[in-house]
CSV table of C-alpha atoms in Angstrom, one decimal:
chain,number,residue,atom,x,y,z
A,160,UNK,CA,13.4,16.2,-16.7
A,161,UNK,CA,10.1,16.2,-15.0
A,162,UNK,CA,9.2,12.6,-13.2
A,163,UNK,CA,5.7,11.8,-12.5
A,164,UNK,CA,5.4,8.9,-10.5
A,165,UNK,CA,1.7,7.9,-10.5
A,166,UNK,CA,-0.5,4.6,-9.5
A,167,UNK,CA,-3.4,3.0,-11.6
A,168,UNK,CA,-5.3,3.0,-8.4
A,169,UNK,CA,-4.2,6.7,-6.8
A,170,UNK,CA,-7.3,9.2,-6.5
A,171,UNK,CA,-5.2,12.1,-6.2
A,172,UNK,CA,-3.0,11.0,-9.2
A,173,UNK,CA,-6.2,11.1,-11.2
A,174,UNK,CA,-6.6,14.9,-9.5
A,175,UNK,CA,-2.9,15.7,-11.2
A,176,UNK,CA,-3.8,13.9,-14.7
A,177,UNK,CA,-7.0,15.8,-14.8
A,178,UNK,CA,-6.4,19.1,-13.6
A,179,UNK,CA,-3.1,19.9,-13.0
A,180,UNK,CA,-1.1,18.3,-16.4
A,181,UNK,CA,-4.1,19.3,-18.3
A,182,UNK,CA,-3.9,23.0,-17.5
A,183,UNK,CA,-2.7,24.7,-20.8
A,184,UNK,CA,-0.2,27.0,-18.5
A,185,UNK,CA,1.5,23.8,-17.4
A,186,UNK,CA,1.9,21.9,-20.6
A,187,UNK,CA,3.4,24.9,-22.4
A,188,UNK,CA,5.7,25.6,-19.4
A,189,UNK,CA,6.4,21.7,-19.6
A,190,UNK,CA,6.7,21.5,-23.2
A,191,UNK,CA,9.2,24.7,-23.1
A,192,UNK,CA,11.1,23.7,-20.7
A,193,UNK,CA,10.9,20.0,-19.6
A,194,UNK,CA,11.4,16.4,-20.7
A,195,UNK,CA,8.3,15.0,-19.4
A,196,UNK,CA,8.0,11.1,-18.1
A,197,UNK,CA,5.1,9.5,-16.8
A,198,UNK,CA,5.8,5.8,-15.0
A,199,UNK,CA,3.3,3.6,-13.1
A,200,UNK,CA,4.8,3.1,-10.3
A,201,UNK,CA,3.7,-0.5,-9.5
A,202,UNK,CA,5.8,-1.0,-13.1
A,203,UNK,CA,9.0,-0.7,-11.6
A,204,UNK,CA,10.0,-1.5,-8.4
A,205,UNK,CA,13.5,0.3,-8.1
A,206,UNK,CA,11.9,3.3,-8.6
A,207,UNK,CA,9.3,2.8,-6.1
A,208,UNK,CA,12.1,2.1,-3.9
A,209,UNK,CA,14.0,5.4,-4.9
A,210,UNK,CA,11.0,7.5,-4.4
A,211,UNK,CA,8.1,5.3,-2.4
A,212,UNK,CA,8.6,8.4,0.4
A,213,UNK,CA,7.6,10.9,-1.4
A,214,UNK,CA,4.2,9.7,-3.2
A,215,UNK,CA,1.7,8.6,-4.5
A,216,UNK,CA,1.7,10.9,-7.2
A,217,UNK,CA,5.6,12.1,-6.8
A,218,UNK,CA,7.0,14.9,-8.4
A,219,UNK,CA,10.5,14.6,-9.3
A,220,UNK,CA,12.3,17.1,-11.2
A,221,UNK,CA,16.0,16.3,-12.7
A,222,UNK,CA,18.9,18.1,-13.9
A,223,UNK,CA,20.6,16.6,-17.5
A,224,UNK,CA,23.5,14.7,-15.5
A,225,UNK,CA,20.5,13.0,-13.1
A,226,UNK,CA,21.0,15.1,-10.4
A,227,UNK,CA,17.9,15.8,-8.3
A,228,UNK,CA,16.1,19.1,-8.2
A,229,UNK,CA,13.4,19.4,-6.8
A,230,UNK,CA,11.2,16.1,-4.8
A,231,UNK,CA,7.1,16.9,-4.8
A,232,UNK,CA,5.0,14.3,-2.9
A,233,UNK,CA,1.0,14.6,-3.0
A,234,UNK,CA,-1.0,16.5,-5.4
A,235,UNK,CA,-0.1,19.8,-6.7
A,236,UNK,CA,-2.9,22.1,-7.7
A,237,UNK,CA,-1.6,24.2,-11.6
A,238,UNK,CA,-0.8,27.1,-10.1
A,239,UNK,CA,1.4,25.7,-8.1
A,240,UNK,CA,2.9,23.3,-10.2
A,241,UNK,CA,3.2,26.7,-12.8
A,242,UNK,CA,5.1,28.6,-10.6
A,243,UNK,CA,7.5,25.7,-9.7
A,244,UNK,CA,8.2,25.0,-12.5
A,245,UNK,CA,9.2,28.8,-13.7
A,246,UNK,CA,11.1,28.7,-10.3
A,247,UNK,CA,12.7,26.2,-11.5
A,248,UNK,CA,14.8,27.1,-14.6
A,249,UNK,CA,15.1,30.6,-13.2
A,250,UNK,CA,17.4,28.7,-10.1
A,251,UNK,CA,17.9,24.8,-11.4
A,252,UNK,CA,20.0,24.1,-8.0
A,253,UNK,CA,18.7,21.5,-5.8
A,254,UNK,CA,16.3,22.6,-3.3
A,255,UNK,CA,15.7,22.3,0.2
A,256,UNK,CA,13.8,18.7,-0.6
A,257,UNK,CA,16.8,17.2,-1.4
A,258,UNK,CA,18.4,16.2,1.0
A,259,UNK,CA,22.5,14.3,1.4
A,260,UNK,CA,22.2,10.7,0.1
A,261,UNK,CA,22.2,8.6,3.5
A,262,UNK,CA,25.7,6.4,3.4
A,263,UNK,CA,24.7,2.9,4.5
A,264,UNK,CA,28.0,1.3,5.9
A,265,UNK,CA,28.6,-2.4,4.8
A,266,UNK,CA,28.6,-5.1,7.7
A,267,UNK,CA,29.7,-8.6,7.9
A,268,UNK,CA,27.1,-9.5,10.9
A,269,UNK,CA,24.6,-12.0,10.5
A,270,UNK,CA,22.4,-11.0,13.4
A,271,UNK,CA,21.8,-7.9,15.0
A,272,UNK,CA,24.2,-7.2,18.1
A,273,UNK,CA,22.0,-7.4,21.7
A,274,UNK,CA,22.3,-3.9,21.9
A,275,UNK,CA,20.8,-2.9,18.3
A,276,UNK,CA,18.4,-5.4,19.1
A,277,UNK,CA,17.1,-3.6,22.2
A,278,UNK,CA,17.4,0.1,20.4
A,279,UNK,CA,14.8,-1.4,17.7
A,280,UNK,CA,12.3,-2.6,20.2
A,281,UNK,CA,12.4,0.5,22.0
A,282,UNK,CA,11.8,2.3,18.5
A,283,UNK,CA,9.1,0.1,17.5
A,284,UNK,CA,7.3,0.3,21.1
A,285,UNK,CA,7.6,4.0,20.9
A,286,UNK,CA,5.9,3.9,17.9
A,287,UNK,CA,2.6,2.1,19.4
A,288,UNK,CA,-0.4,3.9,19.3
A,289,UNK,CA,-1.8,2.8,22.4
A,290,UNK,CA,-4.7,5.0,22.4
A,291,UNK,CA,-6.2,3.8,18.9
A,292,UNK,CA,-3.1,0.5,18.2
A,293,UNK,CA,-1.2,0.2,15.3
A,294,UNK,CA,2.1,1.9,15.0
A,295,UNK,CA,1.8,5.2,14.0
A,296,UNK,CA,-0.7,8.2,14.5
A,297,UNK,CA,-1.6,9.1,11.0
A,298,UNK,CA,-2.5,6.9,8.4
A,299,UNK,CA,-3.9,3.3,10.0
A,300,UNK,CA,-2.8,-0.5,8.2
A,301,UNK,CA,-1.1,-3.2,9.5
A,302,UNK,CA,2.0,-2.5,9.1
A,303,UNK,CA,3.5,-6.2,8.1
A,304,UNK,CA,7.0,-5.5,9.3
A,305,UNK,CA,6.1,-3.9,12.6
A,306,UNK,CA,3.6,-7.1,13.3
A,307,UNK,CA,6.4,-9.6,12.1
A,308,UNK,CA,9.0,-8.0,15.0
A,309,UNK,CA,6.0,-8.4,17.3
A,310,UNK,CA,5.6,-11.9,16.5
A,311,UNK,CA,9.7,-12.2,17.1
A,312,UNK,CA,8.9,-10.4,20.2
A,313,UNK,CA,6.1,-12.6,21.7
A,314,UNK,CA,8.0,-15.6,21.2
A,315,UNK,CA,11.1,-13.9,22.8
A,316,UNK,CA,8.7,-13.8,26.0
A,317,UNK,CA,7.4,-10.2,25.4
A,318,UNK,CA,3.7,-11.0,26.5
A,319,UNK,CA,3.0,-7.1,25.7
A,320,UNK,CA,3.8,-7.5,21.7
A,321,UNK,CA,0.7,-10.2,22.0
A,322,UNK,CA,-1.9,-7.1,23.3
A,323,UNK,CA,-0.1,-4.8,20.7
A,324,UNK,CA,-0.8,-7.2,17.6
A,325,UNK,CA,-4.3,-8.0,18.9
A,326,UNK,CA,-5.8,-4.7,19.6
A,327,UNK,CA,-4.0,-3.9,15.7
A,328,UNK,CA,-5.6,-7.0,13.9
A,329,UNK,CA,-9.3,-6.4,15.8
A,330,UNK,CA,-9.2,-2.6,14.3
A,331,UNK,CA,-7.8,-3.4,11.3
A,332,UNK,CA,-11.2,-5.0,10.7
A,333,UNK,CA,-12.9,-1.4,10.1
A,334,UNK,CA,-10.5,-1.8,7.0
A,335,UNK,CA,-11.8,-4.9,5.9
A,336,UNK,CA,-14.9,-4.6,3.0
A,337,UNK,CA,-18.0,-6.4,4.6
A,338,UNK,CA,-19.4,-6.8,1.2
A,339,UNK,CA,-16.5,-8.3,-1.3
A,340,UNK,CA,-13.8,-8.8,1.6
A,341,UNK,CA,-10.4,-7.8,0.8
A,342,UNK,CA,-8.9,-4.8,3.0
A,343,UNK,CA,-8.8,-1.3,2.0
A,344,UNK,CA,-5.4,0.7,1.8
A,345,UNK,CA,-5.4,2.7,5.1
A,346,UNK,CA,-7.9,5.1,7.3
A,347,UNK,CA,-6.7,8.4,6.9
A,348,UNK,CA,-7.7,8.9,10.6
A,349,UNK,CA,-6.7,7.3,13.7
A,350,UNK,CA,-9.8,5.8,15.1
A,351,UNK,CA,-9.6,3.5,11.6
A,352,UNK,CA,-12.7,4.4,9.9
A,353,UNK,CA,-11.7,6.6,7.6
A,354,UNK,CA,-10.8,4.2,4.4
A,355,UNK,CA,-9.2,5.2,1.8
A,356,UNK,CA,-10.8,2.7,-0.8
A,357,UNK,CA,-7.7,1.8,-2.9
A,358,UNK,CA,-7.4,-2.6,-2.7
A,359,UNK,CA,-3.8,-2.8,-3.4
A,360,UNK,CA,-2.6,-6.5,-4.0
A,361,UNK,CA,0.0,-5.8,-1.5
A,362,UNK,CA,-2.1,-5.2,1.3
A,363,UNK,CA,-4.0,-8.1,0.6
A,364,UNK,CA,-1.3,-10.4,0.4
A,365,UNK,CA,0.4,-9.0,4.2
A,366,UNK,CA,-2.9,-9.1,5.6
A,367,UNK,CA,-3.7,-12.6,4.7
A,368,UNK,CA,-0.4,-13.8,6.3
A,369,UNK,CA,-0.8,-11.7,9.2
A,370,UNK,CA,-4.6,-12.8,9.9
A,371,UNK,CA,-3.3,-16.0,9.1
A,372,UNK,CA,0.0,-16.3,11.1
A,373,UNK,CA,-2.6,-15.1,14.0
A,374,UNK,CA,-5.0,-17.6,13.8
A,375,UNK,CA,-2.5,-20.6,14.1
A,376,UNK,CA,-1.4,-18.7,17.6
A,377,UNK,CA,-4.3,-17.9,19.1
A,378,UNK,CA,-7.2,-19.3,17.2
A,379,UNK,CA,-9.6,-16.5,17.5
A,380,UNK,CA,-12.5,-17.0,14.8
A,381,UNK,CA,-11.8,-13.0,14.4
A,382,UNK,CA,-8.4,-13.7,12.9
A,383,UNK,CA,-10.0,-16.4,11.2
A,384,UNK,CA,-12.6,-14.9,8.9
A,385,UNK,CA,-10.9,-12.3,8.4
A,386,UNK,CA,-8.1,-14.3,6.3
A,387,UNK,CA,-11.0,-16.0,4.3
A,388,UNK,CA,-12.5,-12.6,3.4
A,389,UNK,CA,-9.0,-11.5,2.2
A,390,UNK,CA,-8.4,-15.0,0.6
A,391,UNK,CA,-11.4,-14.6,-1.1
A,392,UNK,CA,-11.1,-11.0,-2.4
A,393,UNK,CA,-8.1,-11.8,-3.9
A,394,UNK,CA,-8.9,-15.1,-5.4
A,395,UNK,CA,-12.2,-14.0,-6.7
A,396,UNK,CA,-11.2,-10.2,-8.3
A,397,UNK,CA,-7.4,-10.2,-8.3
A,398,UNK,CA,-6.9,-13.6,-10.2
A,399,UNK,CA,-5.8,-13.7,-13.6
A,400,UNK,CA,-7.2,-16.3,-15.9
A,401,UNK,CA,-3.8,-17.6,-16.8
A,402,UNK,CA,-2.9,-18.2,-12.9
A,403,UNK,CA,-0.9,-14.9,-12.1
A,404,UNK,CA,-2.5,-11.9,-10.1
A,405,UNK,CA,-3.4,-8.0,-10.6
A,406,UNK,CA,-1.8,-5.6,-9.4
A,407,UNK,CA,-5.1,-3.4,-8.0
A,408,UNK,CA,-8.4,-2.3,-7.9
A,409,UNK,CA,-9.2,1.3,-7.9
A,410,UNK,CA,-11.2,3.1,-4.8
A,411,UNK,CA,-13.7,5.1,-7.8
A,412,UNK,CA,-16.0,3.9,-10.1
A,413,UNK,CA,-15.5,7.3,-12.1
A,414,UNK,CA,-15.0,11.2,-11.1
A,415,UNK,CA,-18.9,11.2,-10.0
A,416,UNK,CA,-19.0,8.4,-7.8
A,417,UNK,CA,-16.4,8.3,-5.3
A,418,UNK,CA,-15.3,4.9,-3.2
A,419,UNK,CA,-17.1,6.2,0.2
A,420,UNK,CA,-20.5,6.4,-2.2
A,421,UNK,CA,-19.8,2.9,-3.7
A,422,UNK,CA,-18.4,1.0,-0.8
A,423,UNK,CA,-21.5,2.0,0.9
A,424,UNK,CA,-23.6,0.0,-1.1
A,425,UNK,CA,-25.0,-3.5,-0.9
A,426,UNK,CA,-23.2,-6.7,-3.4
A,427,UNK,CA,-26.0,-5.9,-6.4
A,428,UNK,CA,-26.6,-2.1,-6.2
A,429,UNK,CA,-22.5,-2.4,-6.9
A,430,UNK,CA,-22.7,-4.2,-9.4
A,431,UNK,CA,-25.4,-2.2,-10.8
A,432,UNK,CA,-23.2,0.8,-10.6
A,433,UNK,CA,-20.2,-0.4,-12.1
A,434,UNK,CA,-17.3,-1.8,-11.2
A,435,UNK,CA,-14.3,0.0,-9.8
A,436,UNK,CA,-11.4,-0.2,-12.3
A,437,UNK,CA,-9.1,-3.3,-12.0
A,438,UNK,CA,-5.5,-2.7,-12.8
A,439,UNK,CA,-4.9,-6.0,-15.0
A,440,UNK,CA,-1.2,-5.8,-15.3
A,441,UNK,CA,0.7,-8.7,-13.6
A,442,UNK,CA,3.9,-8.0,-12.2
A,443,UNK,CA,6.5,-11.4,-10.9
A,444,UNK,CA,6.7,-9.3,-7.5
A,445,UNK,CA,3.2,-8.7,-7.1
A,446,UNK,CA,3.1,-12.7,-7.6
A,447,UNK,CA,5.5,-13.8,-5.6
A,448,UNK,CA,3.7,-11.8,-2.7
A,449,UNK,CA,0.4,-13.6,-3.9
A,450,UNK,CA,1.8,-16.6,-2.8
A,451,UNK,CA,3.7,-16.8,0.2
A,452,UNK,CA,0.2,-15.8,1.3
A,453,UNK,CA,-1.8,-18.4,-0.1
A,454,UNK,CA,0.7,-21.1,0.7
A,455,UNK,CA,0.6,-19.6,4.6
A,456,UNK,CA,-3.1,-19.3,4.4
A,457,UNK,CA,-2.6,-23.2,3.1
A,458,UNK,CA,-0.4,-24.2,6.1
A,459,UNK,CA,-2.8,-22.6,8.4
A,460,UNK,CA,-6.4,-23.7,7.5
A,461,UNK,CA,-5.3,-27.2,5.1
A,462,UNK,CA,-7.8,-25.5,2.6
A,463,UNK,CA,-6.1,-27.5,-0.9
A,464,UNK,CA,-7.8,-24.6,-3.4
A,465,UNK,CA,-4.7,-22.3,-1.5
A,466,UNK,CA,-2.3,-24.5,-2.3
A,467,UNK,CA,-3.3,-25.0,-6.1
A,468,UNK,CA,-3.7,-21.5,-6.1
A,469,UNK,CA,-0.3,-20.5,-5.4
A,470,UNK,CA,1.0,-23.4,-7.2
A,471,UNK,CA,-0.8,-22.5,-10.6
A,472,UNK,CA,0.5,-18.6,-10.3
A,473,UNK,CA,4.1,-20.3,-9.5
A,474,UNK,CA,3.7,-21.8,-12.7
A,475,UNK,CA,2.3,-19.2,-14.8
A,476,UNK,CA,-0.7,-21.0,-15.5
């Protein structure tokens, strides 16, 4: 069985769809040899779970019994994908991507021990980029979880986590669209200013509770405005008519004009262009996410539209 595990919004998963699984070499090698299945991966969270590492798009390939072959991530160009494949049923045995299944051992605890508790911070310390903040040196977002500890952290007395999440939040900003607000997936360089254009609901939902959880700590207009751009992004092109939310909005208008051409432009040269496609499914997850966000954004500023907000997507209406 050949897995692709794609996203609506992925530019590169457009690359496979158009080249790769459209070269007539691959779809008579695929259709020879292969049970092909497609998923979108925002459609089905345990396998985003399974294979979240490893994409987007991720190429999985799968014996009859469900054992794992072969684990792809990023885009594969034909030839490649033609000659893996042949490689494939020549030697179906799992290759060097696939890896012994990690055995997580059951506890009973209901904290982490003092000890684990200092090994994490020293992990997620180690981690800081101090040179550019955020944790991490690749790809650049805030990284919700990483911010959360920090906040554990700071009120633990760690005055350091406080410099790490506000250096984080200020360059985050690069991320944020000027034009439409909402935050952009990630800068695939350090410095921040490389955006990849993707507007995943996701990211708009941690961001909003991060700016927000910020701005009731230190009250810094920064941390401020930036919430209400993100609140109104998503309450303006993510909201469904019937209360819930979508799931994303795409970083292309179309194969000729890319995000980093669109994005560029002003609100009615945009608009005049065409509108970058908006994923319209609406997922309970994706909700849920929605609005813890609104209702933090709520607690933070008193703004009542947040609260009926996330009230009317609790209610599916």
């Amino acid at each position: 069985m050949l897995l692709d595990l794609h996203a609506v919004w992925c530019h590169w998963c457009h690359e496979m769809d158009t080249k790769t699984y459209q070269d007539p070499a691959v779809k008579a090698a695929i259709a020879k040899n292969y049970v092909a299945v497609s998923v979108d991966a925002d459609s089905d969270p345990a396998l985003t779970s399974r294979y979240g590492d490893w994409g987007w798009p991720a190429t999985i390939v799968l014996a009859a019994d469900g054992t794992e072959i072969v684990k792809r991530r990023g885009y594969i160009a034909p030839a490649q994908m033609l000659s893996l494949l042949d490689a494939i049923v020549a030697d179906p045995s799992p290759g060097p991507s696939v890896g012994a299944v990690l055995k997580v051992k059951n506890s009973s605890a209901i904290s982490l021990a003092e000890k684990d508790r200092a090994a994490l911070s020293e992990a997620v310390d180690a981690l800081y980029d101090v040179t550019n903040a955020g944790w991490g040196t690749e790809h650049k977002y805030i990284d919700a979880s990483a911010v959360e500890w920090s906040f554990a952290a700071l009120d633990a007395g760690n005055q350091l986590a406080m410099t790490q999440v506000r250096r984080t939040l200020d360059a985050n900003q690069n991320l944020i669209d000027p034009v439409w607000g909402g935050v952009f997936q990630y800068s695939d360089q350090a410095d921040w200013k490389s955006p990849h254009y993707e507007k995943l609901l996701s990211y708009q939902a941690d961001d909003l509770r991060i700016y927000a959880e910020a701005y009731s700590r230190w009250h810094r207009k920064t941390d401020l405005e930036a919430a209400q751009k993100l609140y109104s992004y998503l309450t303006t092109f993510l909201s469904a008519p019937d209360g819930g939310f979508y799931v994303s909005q795409d970083a292309d208008v179309s194969t000729k004009m890319t995000g980093h051409e669109f994005y560029a432009k002003a609100d009615a040269a945009r608009r005049a262009a065409g509108m970058p496609k908006i994923d319209v499914h609406e997922y309970s997850r994706e909700a849920g996410w929605a609005i813890r966000a609104l209702c933090k954004y709520y607690d933070v500023t008193g703004d009542a539209a947040a609260l009926i907000r996330a009230e009317r997507g609790a209610s599916g209406r």
